[in-house]
Short mmCIF file of C-alpha atoms in Angstrom, two decimals:
data_model
loop_
_atom_site.label_atom_id
_atom_site.label_comp_id
_atom_site.label_asym_id
_atom_site.label_seq_id
_atom_site.Cartn_x
_atom_site.Cartn_y
_atom_site.Cartn_z
CA UNK A 30 34.59 40.59 -19.91
CA UNK A 31 36.50 41.78 -22.85
CA UNK A 32 35.29 44.26 -25.58
CA UNK A 33 34.46 41.51 -27.87
CA UNK A 34 31.85 40.20 -25.52
CA UNK A 35 29.71 43.47 -25.35
CA UNK A 36 26.95 41.55 -27.10
CA UNK A 37 26.59 39.41 -23.94
CA UNK A 38 25.39 42.36 -21.97
CA UNK A 39 21.67 42.72 -21.40
CA UNK A 40 19.54 45.72 -20.11
CA UNK A 41 16.56 45.16 -17.96
CA UNK A 42 14.17 47.97 -16.97
CA UNK A 43 12.11 47.10 -13.97
CA UNK A 44 9.58 49.67 -12.85
CA UNK A 45 11.55 52.44 -14.45
CA UNK A 46 14.91 51.53 -12.99
CA UNK A 47 17.44 50.20 -15.53
CA UNK A 48 19.83 47.34 -14.66
CA UNK A 49 22.67 45.96 -16.72
CA UNK A 50 24.17 42.54 -16.41
CA UNK A 51 25.56 39.73 -18.53
CA UNK A 52 23.46 36.89 -20.09
CA UNK A 53 25.92 34.49 -18.50
CA UNK A 54 24.96 35.84 -15.18
CA UNK A 55 21.24 35.16 -15.76
CA UNK A 56 22.04 31.63 -16.93
CA UNK A 57 23.29 30.77 -13.43
CA UNK A 58 19.74 29.93 -12.35
CA UNK A 59 18.23 27.90 -15.17
CA UNK A 60 14.51 27.70 -15.32
CA UNK A 61 13.77 31.15 -13.81
CA UNK A 62 12.21 34.01 -15.61
CA UNK A 63 15.38 36.01 -15.94
CA UNK A 64 17.29 33.00 -17.32
CA UNK A 65 14.85 32.95 -20.27
CA UNK A 66 16.05 36.38 -21.18
CA UNK A 67 19.29 34.84 -22.24
CA UNK A 68 17.51 32.69 -24.86
CA UNK A 69 17.83 33.65 -28.56
CA UNK A 70 14.06 34.16 -28.96
CA UNK A 71 13.64 36.18 -25.70
CA UNK A 72 12.91 39.40 -27.59
CA UNK A 73 9.85 37.99 -29.14
CA UNK A 74 8.61 36.31 -25.98
CA UNK A 75 8.88 39.26 -23.57
CA UNK A 76 8.33 43.07 -23.65
CA UNK A 77 11.38 44.25 -25.55
CA UNK A 78 12.03 47.83 -26.65
CA UNK A 79 14.10 47.85 -29.81
CA UNK A 80 14.91 51.60 -29.60
CA UNK A 81 16.44 51.54 -26.12
CA UNK A 82 17.47 47.79 -26.49
CA UNK A 83 16.08 46.77 -23.17
CA UNK A 84 13.53 44.52 -21.64
CA UNK A 85 10.71 45.92 -19.48
CA UNK A 86 9.00 44.38 -16.50
CA UNK A 87 6.41 46.31 -14.56
CA UNK A 88 7.38 45.02 -11.11
CA UNK A 89 8.91 46.39 -7.89
CA UNK A 90 12.33 47.91 -8.70
CA UNK A 91 13.67 47.78 -5.18
CA UNK A 92 13.12 44.10 -4.77
CA UNK A 93 14.58 43.30 -8.22
CA UNK A 94 17.98 44.58 -7.01
CA UNK A 95 18.02 41.86 -4.38
CA UNK A 96 16.88 39.27 -7.04
CA UNK A 97 19.55 40.32 -9.49
CA UNK A 98 22.22 40.16 -6.79
CA UNK A 99 21.21 36.58 -6.10
CA UNK A 100 22.17 35.81 -9.67
CA UNK A 101 25.49 37.59 -9.18
CA UNK A 102 26.57 36.24 -5.85
CA UNK A 103 24.46 33.12 -5.31
CA UNK A 104 23.11 34.52 -1.95
CA UNK A 105 19.54 35.69 -1.62
CA UNK A 106 19.02 38.27 1.13
CA UNK A 107 15.63 39.85 2.25
CA UNK A 108 15.30 43.59 2.50
CA UNK A 109 14.39 44.78 5.89
CA UNK A 110 12.24 47.78 4.67
CA UNK A 111 9.93 45.67 2.45
CA UNK A 112 6.74 43.92 3.61
CA UNK A 113 7.21 40.15 3.62
CA UNK A 114 4.16 39.25 1.44
CA UNK A 115 5.43 41.64 -1.21
CA UNK A 116 8.91 40.04 -1.32
CA UNK A 117 7.32 36.57 -1.40
CA UNK A 118 5.13 37.52 -4.38
CA UNK A 119 8.16 38.96 -6.22
CA UNK A 120 10.12 35.77 -5.63
CA UNK A 121 7.23 33.72 -7.04
CA UNK A 122 7.02 35.93 -10.12
CA UNK A 123 10.72 35.72 -10.87
CA UNK A 124 10.60 31.90 -10.27
CA UNK A 125 12.96 31.75 -7.21
CA UNK A 126 12.39 29.35 -4.39
CA UNK A 127 11.93 30.90 -1.06
CA UNK A 128 14.12 28.30 0.65
CA UNK A 129 17.11 29.96 -1.12
CA UNK A 130 16.89 32.85 1.43
CA UNK A 131 20.00 32.98 3.49
CA UNK A 132 19.86 31.87 7.17
CA UNK A 133 20.68 35.36 8.34
CA UNK A 134 17.51 36.71 6.69
CA UNK A 135 15.14 33.70 7.16
CA UNK A 136 13.67 34.96 10.47
CA UNK A 137 13.00 38.38 8.83
CA UNK A 138 11.37 36.75 5.86
CA UNK A 139 9.19 34.51 8.09
CA UNK A 140 7.99 37.33 10.34
CA UNK A 141 5.05 38.22 8.05
CA UNK A 142 3.64 34.71 8.21
CA UNK A 143 3.81 34.70 12.00
CA UNK A 144 2.08 37.97 11.91
CA UNK A 145 -0.70 36.70 9.47
CA UNK A 146 -1.32 33.81 11.75
CA UNK A 147 -1.77 36.06 14.77
CA UNK A 148 -4.04 38.39 12.73
CA UNK A 149 -6.16 35.46 11.78
CA UNK A 150 -6.68 34.70 15.50
CA UNK A 151 -7.54 38.28 16.38
CA UNK A 152 -9.65 38.80 13.29
CA UNK A 153 -12.47 41.08 13.72
CA UNK A 154 -15.75 39.20 14.31
CA UNK A 155 -17.68 41.46 11.91
CA UNK A 156 -16.33 41.05 8.38
CA UNK A 157 -18.18 43.14 5.86
CA UNK A 158 -20.02 45.08 8.64
CA UNK A 159 -19.65 48.43 10.15
CA UNK A 160 -18.49 49.07 13.71
CA UNK A 161 -20.97 49.62 16.52
CA UNK A 162 -23.44 47.11 15.32
CA UNK A 163 -24.26 48.71 12.07
CA UNK A 164 -25.60 46.76 9.16
CA UNK A 165 -23.13 45.40 6.61
CA UNK A 166 -22.37 48.00 3.96
CA UNK A 167 -21.53 45.70 1.16
CA UNK A 168 -24.13 43.76 -0.78
CA UNK A 169 -24.21 40.13 0.38
CA UNK A 170 -22.80 41.02 3.89
CA UNK A 171 -25.48 38.98 5.54
CA UNK A 172 -24.60 35.87 3.58
CA UNK A 173 -20.97 36.36 4.47
CA UNK A 174 -22.05 36.48 8.09
CA UNK A 175 -24.00 33.36 7.71
CA UNK A 176 -21.10 31.46 6.11
CA UNK A 177 -18.76 32.70 8.93
CA UNK A 178 -21.09 31.39 11.53
CA UNK A 179 -21.30 28.15 9.73
CA UNK A 180 -25.08 28.28 9.18
CA UNK A 181 -25.08 28.53 5.39
CA UNK A 182 -23.43 25.61 3.52
CA UNK A 183 -24.17 27.00 0.10
CA UNK A 184 -21.77 29.03 -1.95
CA UNK A 185 -22.20 32.85 -1.96
CA UNK A 186 -24.58 34.14 -4.61
CA UNK A 187 -26.67 31.04 -4.69
CA UNK A 188 -30.41 31.57 -5.00
CA UNK A 189 -31.90 31.41 -1.48
CA UNK A 190 -28.64 30.63 0.12
CA UNK A 191 -29.44 32.70 3.26
CA UNK A 192 -33.18 32.15 3.83
CA UNK A 193 -33.90 28.91 2.09
CA UNK A 194 -33.98 26.91 5.34
CA UNK A 195 -37.01 28.59 6.72
CA UNK A 196 -37.48 30.29 10.11
CA UNK A 197 -34.81 28.12 11.81
CA UNK A 198 -32.09 29.30 9.46
CA UNK A 199 -32.94 32.85 10.18
CA UNK A 200 -33.00 33.02 13.96
CA UNK A 201 -30.32 30.33 14.64
CA UNK A 202 -27.31 32.29 13.37
CA UNK A 203 -28.71 35.45 14.94
CA UNK A 204 -28.93 33.85 18.39
CA UNK A 205 -25.46 32.28 17.92
CA UNK A 206 -24.02 35.71 17.09
CA UNK A 207 -25.94 37.36 19.93
CA UNK A 208 -24.27 35.17 22.58
CA UNK A 209 -20.94 34.48 20.87
CA UNK A 210 -19.81 37.64 19.11
CA UNK A 211 -19.98 40.72 21.38
CA UNK A 212 -19.24 43.01 18.42
CA UNK A 213 -21.91 41.68 16.02
CA UNK A 214 -24.64 44.03 17.21
CA UNK A 215 -25.71 46.31 19.90
CA UNK A 216 -27.93 43.74 21.47
CA UNK A 217 -24.90 41.33 21.52
CA UNK A 218 -22.91 44.01 23.46
CA UNK A 219 -25.76 44.17 25.96
CA UNK A 220 -25.70 40.37 26.37
CA UNK A 221 -21.82 40.50 26.80
CA UNK A 222 -22.17 43.11 29.51
CA UNK A 223 -24.80 41.07 31.31
CA UNK A 224 -22.54 38.03 31.15
CA UNK A 225 -19.71 40.07 32.47
CA UNK A 226 -21.84 41.28 35.38
CA UNK A 227 -22.82 37.84 36.43
CA UNK A 228 -19.34 36.55 36.10
CA UNK A 229 -18.08 39.29 38.47
CA UNK A 230 -21.00 38.75 40.90
CA UNK A 231 -20.40 34.93 40.91
CA UNK A 232 -16.68 35.42 41.70
CA UNK A 233 -17.55 37.92 44.38
CA UNK A 234 -20.01 35.57 45.98
CA UNK A 235 -17.49 32.75 45.82
CA UNK A 236 -14.99 34.90 47.74
CA UNK A 237 -17.42 36.10 50.36
CA UNK A 238 -18.62 32.46 51.18
CA UNK A 239 -15.23 31.93 52.77
CA UNK A 240 -15.42 34.99 55.09
CA UNK A 241 -16.44 34.26 58.69
CA UNK A 242 -19.01 37.05 58.59
CA UNK A 243 -21.16 35.01 56.13
CA UNK A 244 -20.78 31.65 57.88
CA UNK A 245 -23.24 30.75 60.63
CA UNK A 246 -23.13 27.94 63.12
CA UNK A 247 -26.21 25.72 62.98
CA UNK A 248 -27.11 23.06 65.60
CA UNK A 249 -28.20 19.84 63.76
CA UNK A 250 -30.03 17.13 65.72
CA UNK A 251 -29.75 13.66 64.33
CA UNK A 252 -31.59 10.52 65.64
CA UNK A 253 -29.51 7.41 65.59
CA UNK A 254 -31.34 4.11 66.01
CA UNK A 255 -29.28 1.04 66.98
CA UNK A 256 -31.38 -2.01 67.67
CA UNK A 257 -33.88 -0.99 70.41
CA UNK A 258 -31.91 1.96 71.44
CA UNK A 259 -32.49 5.50 70.15
CA UNK A 260 -29.79 8.05 70.53
CA UNK A 261 -30.12 11.73 69.78
CA UNK A 262 -26.97 13.34 68.61
CA UNK A 263 -26.38 17.07 68.67
CA UNK A 264 -23.77 18.42 66.16
CA UNK A 265 -22.61 21.68 64.89
CA UNK A 266 -22.62 22.57 61.29
CA UNK A 267 -21.35 25.63 59.48
CA UNK A 268 -23.60 26.90 56.75
CA UNK A 269 -23.42 29.82 54.22
CA UNK A 270 -25.75 32.79 54.57
CA UNK A 271 -28.87 31.99 52.40
CA UNK A 272 -28.66 35.32 50.60
CA UNK A 273 -25.29 34.29 49.01
CA UNK A 274 -26.86 30.97 47.87
CA UNK A 275 -29.71 32.76 46.30
CA UNK A 276 -27.38 35.15 44.45
CA UNK A 277 -25.32 32.25 43.17
CA UNK A 278 -28.49 30.48 42.10
CA UNK A 279 -29.47 33.50 39.92
CA UNK A 280 -25.99 33.59 38.39
CA UNK A 281 -26.09 29.83 37.65
CA UNK A 282 -29.50 30.19 35.99
CA UNK A 283 -28.01 32.90 33.70
CA UNK A 284 -24.99 30.75 32.92
CA UNK A 285 -27.22 27.79 32.24
CA UNK A 286 -29.41 29.82 29.79
CA UNK A 287 -26.36 31.13 28.04
CA UNK A 288 -24.81 27.63 27.77
CA UNK A 289 -27.96 26.07 26.43
CA UNK A 290 -28.56 28.76 23.85
CA UNK A 291 -24.96 28.54 22.59
CA UNK A 292 -24.89 24.73 22.32
CA UNK A 293 -28.29 24.70 20.55
CA UNK A 294 -27.47 27.41 18.03
CA UNK A 295 -23.79 26.55 17.43
CA UNK A 296 -22.99 25.52 13.85
CA UNK A 297 -20.57 22.69 14.87
CA UNK A 298 -21.63 20.73 18.06
CA UNK A 299 -18.39 18.63 18.08
CA UNK A 300 -16.18 21.62 17.84
CA UNK A 301 -18.30 23.32 20.62
CA UNK A 302 -17.78 20.37 22.99
CA UNK A 303 -14.05 20.27 22.39
CA UNK A 304 -13.60 23.99 23.22
CA UNK A 305 -11.86 24.41 26.59
CA UNK A 306 -13.94 27.44 27.52
CA UNK A 307 -17.14 25.51 27.06
CA UNK A 308 -15.85 22.65 29.18
CA UNK A 309 -15.10 25.15 31.95
CA UNK A 310 -18.64 26.51 31.61
CA UNK A 311 -20.19 23.07 32.12
CA UNK A 312 -17.89 22.05 34.98
CA UNK A 313 -18.59 25.30 36.80
CA UNK A 314 -22.40 24.91 36.42
CA UNK A 315 -22.79 21.21 37.25
CA UNK A 316 -21.77 21.13 40.98
CA UNK A 317 -24.44 23.70 41.92
CA UNK A 318 -27.20 21.47 40.55
CA UNK A 319 -25.79 18.43 42.14
CA UNK A 320 -25.56 20.09 45.52
CA UNK A 321 -29.19 21.32 45.28
CA UNK A 322 -30.42 17.92 44.30
CA UNK A 323 -28.61 16.07 47.07
CA UNK A 324 -29.22 18.61 49.82
CA UNK A 325 -32.59 17.08 50.71
CA UNK A 326 -31.18 13.61 51.15
CA UNK A 327 -30.20 12.41 54.62
CA UNK A 328 -28.24 9.29 53.77
CA UNK A 329 -24.63 8.92 54.60
CA UNK A 330 -23.68 8.57 50.88
CA UNK A 331 -25.53 11.80 50.08
CA UNK A 332 -23.67 13.67 52.87
CA UNK A 333 -20.35 12.36 51.49
CA UNK A 334 -21.12 13.58 48.10
CA UNK A 335 -22.16 16.91 49.38
CA UNK A 336 -18.99 17.20 51.33
CA UNK A 337 -17.05 16.38 48.17
CA UNK A 338 -19.01 19.10 46.17
CA UNK A 339 -18.24 21.73 48.76
CA UNK A 340 -14.58 20.89 48.35
CA UNK A 341 -14.76 21.16 44.57
CA UNK A 342 -16.45 24.55 44.74
CA UNK A 343 -13.18 26.00 43.64
CA UNK A 344 -14.02 25.26 40.01
CA UNK A 345 -16.32 28.25 40.12
CA UNK A 346 -13.28 30.44 40.02
CA UNK A 347 -12.59 29.05 36.53
CA UNK A 348 -15.40 31.28 35.26
CA UNK A 349 -12.91 34.05 35.24
CA UNK A 350 -11.53 32.51 32.00
CA UNK A 351 -14.94 33.44 30.42
CA UNK A 352 -13.60 37.03 30.30
CA UNK A 353 -11.34 36.06 27.48
CA UNK A 354 -14.45 36.38 25.05
CA UNK A 355 -14.71 40.01 26.03
CA UNK A 356 -11.06 41.29 26.51
CA UNK A 357 -8.50 41.18 23.84
CA UNK A 358 -5.68 41.45 26.35
CA UNK A 359 -6.62 38.12 27.86
CA UNK A 360 -6.76 36.42 24.52
CA UNK A 361 -3.36 37.92 23.72
CA UNK A 362 -1.97 36.56 26.91
CA UNK A 363 -3.40 33.03 26.23
CA UNK A 364 -1.95 33.06 22.74
CA UNK A 365 1.36 34.32 24.02
CA UNK A 366 1.60 31.36 26.48
CA UNK A 367 0.76 28.87 23.65
CA UNK A 368 3.40 30.52 21.36
CA UNK A 369 6.04 30.61 24.09
CA UNK A 370 5.71 26.88 24.96
CA UNK A 371 9.27 26.18 24.00
CA UNK A 372 10.59 29.05 26.09
CA UNK A 373 8.68 27.89 29.12
CA UNK A 374 10.02 24.31 28.74
CA UNK A 375 13.53 25.73 28.43
CA UNK A 376 12.97 27.78 31.63
CA UNK A 377 11.70 24.70 33.46
CA UNK A 378 14.55 22.54 32.32
CA UNK A 379 17.13 25.25 33.37
CA UNK A 380 15.44 25.68 36.79
CA UNK A 381 15.21 21.89 37.32
CA UNK A 382 18.89 21.45 36.63
CA UNK A 383 19.82 24.35 38.97
CA UNK A 384 17.57 22.98 41.73
CA UNK A 385 19.07 19.49 41.50
CA UNK A 386 22.64 20.78 41.49
CA UNK A 387 22.37 23.34 44.25
CA UNK A 388 20.18 21.13 46.53
CA UNK A 389 22.94 18.55 46.28
CA UNK A 390 25.70 21.04 46.90
CA UNK A 391 24.02 22.69 49.85
CA UNK A 392 23.44 19.36 51.52
CA UNK A 393 27.08 18.44 51.48
CA UNK A 394 28.42 21.97 52.03
CA UNK A 395 26.45 22.19 55.36
CA UNK A 396 28.18 19.00 56.64
CA UNK A 397 31.61 20.42 56.21
CA UNK A 398 31.34 22.23 59.59
CA UNK A 399 29.59 19.43 61.48
CA UNK A 400 30.85 18.57 64.92
CA UNK A 401 32.42 15.16 65.72
CA UNK A 402 29.66 14.68 68.26
CA UNK A 403 27.02 14.76 65.52
CA UNK A 404 27.86 11.93 63.10
CA UNK A 405 24.77 12.50 60.97
CA UNK A 406 25.48 16.32 60.62
CA UNK A 407 21.83 17.26 60.98
CA UNK A 408 21.80 19.01 64.33
CA UNK A 409 23.15 22.42 63.16
CA UNK A 410 21.46 22.67 59.74
CA UNK A 411 17.96 22.84 58.17
CA UNK A 412 19.03 20.59 55.33
CA UNK A 413 18.28 17.16 56.63
CA UNK A 414 18.40 15.56 53.22
CA UNK A 415 18.57 16.49 49.55
CA UNK A 416 14.82 16.47 48.79
CA UNK A 417 14.31 19.15 51.54
CA UNK A 418 17.00 21.20 49.78
CA UNK A 419 14.85 21.19 46.64
CA UNK A 420 12.35 23.71 48.23
CA UNK A 421 15.15 25.94 49.32
CA UNK A 422 16.81 25.93 45.86
CA UNK A 423 13.47 26.73 44.14
CA UNK A 424 12.89 29.67 46.56
CA UNK A 425 16.43 30.98 46.21
CA UNK A 426 16.70 30.78 42.44
CA UNK A 427 13.36 32.46 41.90
CA UNK A 428 14.72 35.28 44.29
CA UNK A 429 11.86 34.92 46.77
CA UNK A 430 13.92 33.99 49.85
CA UNK A 431 11.22 33.13 52.40
CA UNK A 432 13.95 32.65 55.10
CA UNK A 433 12.48 29.37 56.51
CA UNK A 434 15.59 27.57 55.49
CA UNK A 435 19.09 29.07 55.23
CA UNK A 436 22.61 27.90 55.36
CA UNK A 437 24.54 28.32 58.68
CA UNK A 438 28.12 27.40 57.61
CA UNK A 439 30.49 29.46 55.49
CA UNK A 440 30.59 26.84 52.79
CA UNK A 441 26.80 26.79 52.64
CA UNK A 442 26.67 30.57 52.44
CA UNK A 443 29.00 30.32 49.34
CA UNK A 444 26.67 27.75 47.80
CA UNK A 445 23.56 30.02 48.57
CA UNK A 446 25.19 33.03 46.97
CA UNK A 447 26.08 31.04 43.85
CA UNK A 448 22.46 29.67 43.78
CA UNK A 449 20.96 33.12 43.91
CA UNK A 450 23.18 34.46 41.10
CA UNK A 451 22.54 31.35 38.91
CA UNK A 452 18.78 31.90 39.42
CA UNK A 453 18.93 35.42 38.27
CA UNK A 454 20.77 34.48 35.09
CA UNK A 455 18.50 31.39 34.44
CA UNK A 456 15.24 33.35 34.72
CA UNK A 457 16.63 36.34 32.71
CA UNK A 458 17.39 34.39 29.57
CA UNK A 459 13.94 32.96 28.44
CA UNK A 460 11.83 35.77 29.87
CA UNK A 461 12.66 38.52 27.27
CA UNK A 462 11.53 36.14 24.45
CA UNK A 463 8.21 35.70 26.20
CA UNK A 464 7.81 39.51 26.67
CA UNK A 465 8.64 40.10 23.00
CA UNK A 466 6.01 37.62 21.96
CA UNK A 467 3.44 39.29 24.09
CA UNK A 468 4.36 42.69 22.71
CA UNK A 469 4.19 41.42 19.14
CA UNK A 470 0.81 39.80 19.47
CA UNK A 471 -0.67 42.71 21.43
CA UNK A 472 0.39 45.28 18.90
CA UNK A 473 -1.00 43.05 16.12
CA UNK A 474 -4.38 42.60 17.98
CA UNK A 475 -4.61 46.36 18.51
CA UNK A 476 -3.71 47.03 14.89
CA UNK A 477 -6.43 44.60 13.74
CA UNK A 478 -9.10 46.32 15.92
CA UNK A 479 -8.11 49.86 14.76
CA UNK A 480 -7.88 48.88 11.13
CA UNK A 481 -10.36 51.01 9.22
CA UNK A 482 -13.15 49.29 7.40
CA UNK A 483 -12.75 49.23 3.59
CA UNK A 484 -15.91 49.54 1.52
CA UNK A 485 -14.22 48.17 -1.56
CA UNK A 486 -10.83 46.55 -1.82
CA UNK A 487 -8.75 47.14 -4.99
CA UNK A 488 -7.86 43.96 -6.76
CA UNK A 489 -5.98 44.37 -10.02
CA UNK A 490 -7.43 42.42 -12.88
CA UNK A 491 -4.95 40.06 -14.30
CA UNK A 492 -4.48 39.59 -18.10
CA UNK A 493 -6.40 36.71 -19.77
CA UNK A 494 -4.61 33.51 -19.39
CA UNK A 495 -4.97 32.61 -23.09
CA UNK A 496 -3.77 35.95 -24.23
CA UNK A 497 -0.21 36.46 -25.56
CA UNK A 498 0.03 39.64 -23.60
CA UNK A 499 0.36 37.61 -20.38
CA UNK A 500 4.08 37.66 -20.69
CA UNK A 501 4.70 40.59 -22.90
CA UNK A 502 3.17 43.79 -24.18
CA UNK A 503 0.37 43.71 -26.87
CA UNK A 504 2.18 45.70 -29.42
CA UNK A 505 5.40 43.66 -29.41
CA UNK A 506 3.80 40.18 -29.18
CA UNK A 507 2.90 37.93 -32.16
CA UNK A 508 -0.69 36.73 -32.00
CA UNK A 509 0.17 33.26 -32.94
CA UNK A 510 2.33 32.61 -29.85
CA UNK A 511 0.91 30.86 -26.78
CA UNK A 512 1.77 31.12 -23.10
CA UNK A 513 2.62 27.53 -22.74
CA UNK A 514 5.35 27.83 -25.29
CA UNK A 515 6.86 31.24 -24.34
CA UNK A 516 6.41 31.52 -20.56
CA UNK A 517 6.17 28.26 -18.52
CA UNK A 518 5.91 30.27 -15.37
CA UNK A 519 2.64 31.73 -16.71
CA UNK A 520 1.27 28.24 -16.92
CA UNK A 521 1.93 27.61 -13.17
CA UNK A 522 0.60 31.05 -12.38
CA UNK A 523 -2.50 30.39 -14.48
CA UNK A 524 -3.14 27.09 -12.69
CA UNK A 525 -2.84 28.81 -9.38
CA UNK A 526 -5.31 31.55 -10.58
CA UNK A 527 -7.83 28.91 -11.71
CA UNK A 528 -7.55 27.06 -8.48
CA UNK A 529 -8.30 30.23 -6.55
CA UNK A 530 -11.22 31.13 -8.72
CA UNK A 531 -12.58 27.55 -8.71
CA UNK A 532 -12.54 27.07 -12.53
CA UNK A 533 -12.08 23.79 -14.24
CA UNK A 534 -9.02 23.64 -16.49
CA UNK A 535 -9.73 23.05 -20.05
CA UNK A 536 -8.47 19.92 -21.78
CA UNK A 537 -5.14 20.57 -23.40
CA UNK A 538 -4.49 23.73 -21.46
#
């Protein structure tokens, strides 16, 4: 710029830090807040200090450097030392679209949203309440708890919102919290420990039932009548020690009581039925009652059903997944598996390709050294066909190496070495991503648990939407100006503020 163009310069003071640029630079992004500073009437519409000849904005000075650099270079980068939500709010204030962030910084910009989603999943089950089962400190904490449990459909602050439904509205959310949220009260923790005890006892009983010390041989006498001939058959039957059956019955009674209370007191029956853990609870309880009900029947169909139920006893081991309600680490693991679905699919695809390639290679490599007296080439090798080679390839690529199948020719050994090396590289690529996901979610879950309770959160009070001070200072703004004429961004922010507060926009506003 030449000396005759000094009037094109503009000084912007953001949070005490002065920045100088040209109006032509600000005009590169029309429609944004900084572009309006290049308008002739900008001094009357914004906070302008005539003595220092500069515009003042009470915003974050560090982020503004990146915003102004976007006007200069046309590339928007995200600072690594700034929290994501703060950078997002500043972009909204200056009227810049977040999609303008450069690809190299997009993942850094998106990290805070992934963290917020994970924090929502691991959100503390006692909002507005103290730790250790204490009563909520803030006024209206009980109403907030009722709304969280889905038992209060009226807005907070409404008269009789919590207790207007009679006795049922009072005890139902308490019973739901007692069995669903281990951290809601001391009694809920006692129930959680009891549930944990019965889960461990049930799993222990399930394992002991397979031990020969708890299986006894019983001679069963059956009378078979065919026409006028009566035949007595003596058969042997293996039964479990009665003490284990009684212990399992006590555990099932507890699980039944817990399941019935939760389904009766749950705020949303449909959501309860769709929950995977609740389905596991029902499937693990049902076989016991069917087996007890059919044990007294002597028909062949009843015996067949009993045999089938004894086979499907393994579903009882699924109760181990109930521990996810009590241990954050298991919930972190489950969320990590869901979040790493793409990585798992990638690992499966890589492994499947390697298995197919190396199973085919080992099949033909082993036939290179076949003797002329063996036209099929199967006498000296374990690899009779390619499908059999799939098992060897899986075991070799996953570095297990059982040794049940191995190449016997030099060409087969070369293929085996390549298969082992390829397996190490294939597994090593997606696994670090999965490990990083687990570390991120676990640290977020621990941070959410250790976050101290805040008695009162500071929320800055915004300026009135119909005040001319919304875009400029009070002493420099003419009273006859309106926000819709001087600051279109204020109109958008005002609409968003009214939407959050639930106000109805006035006609003509």
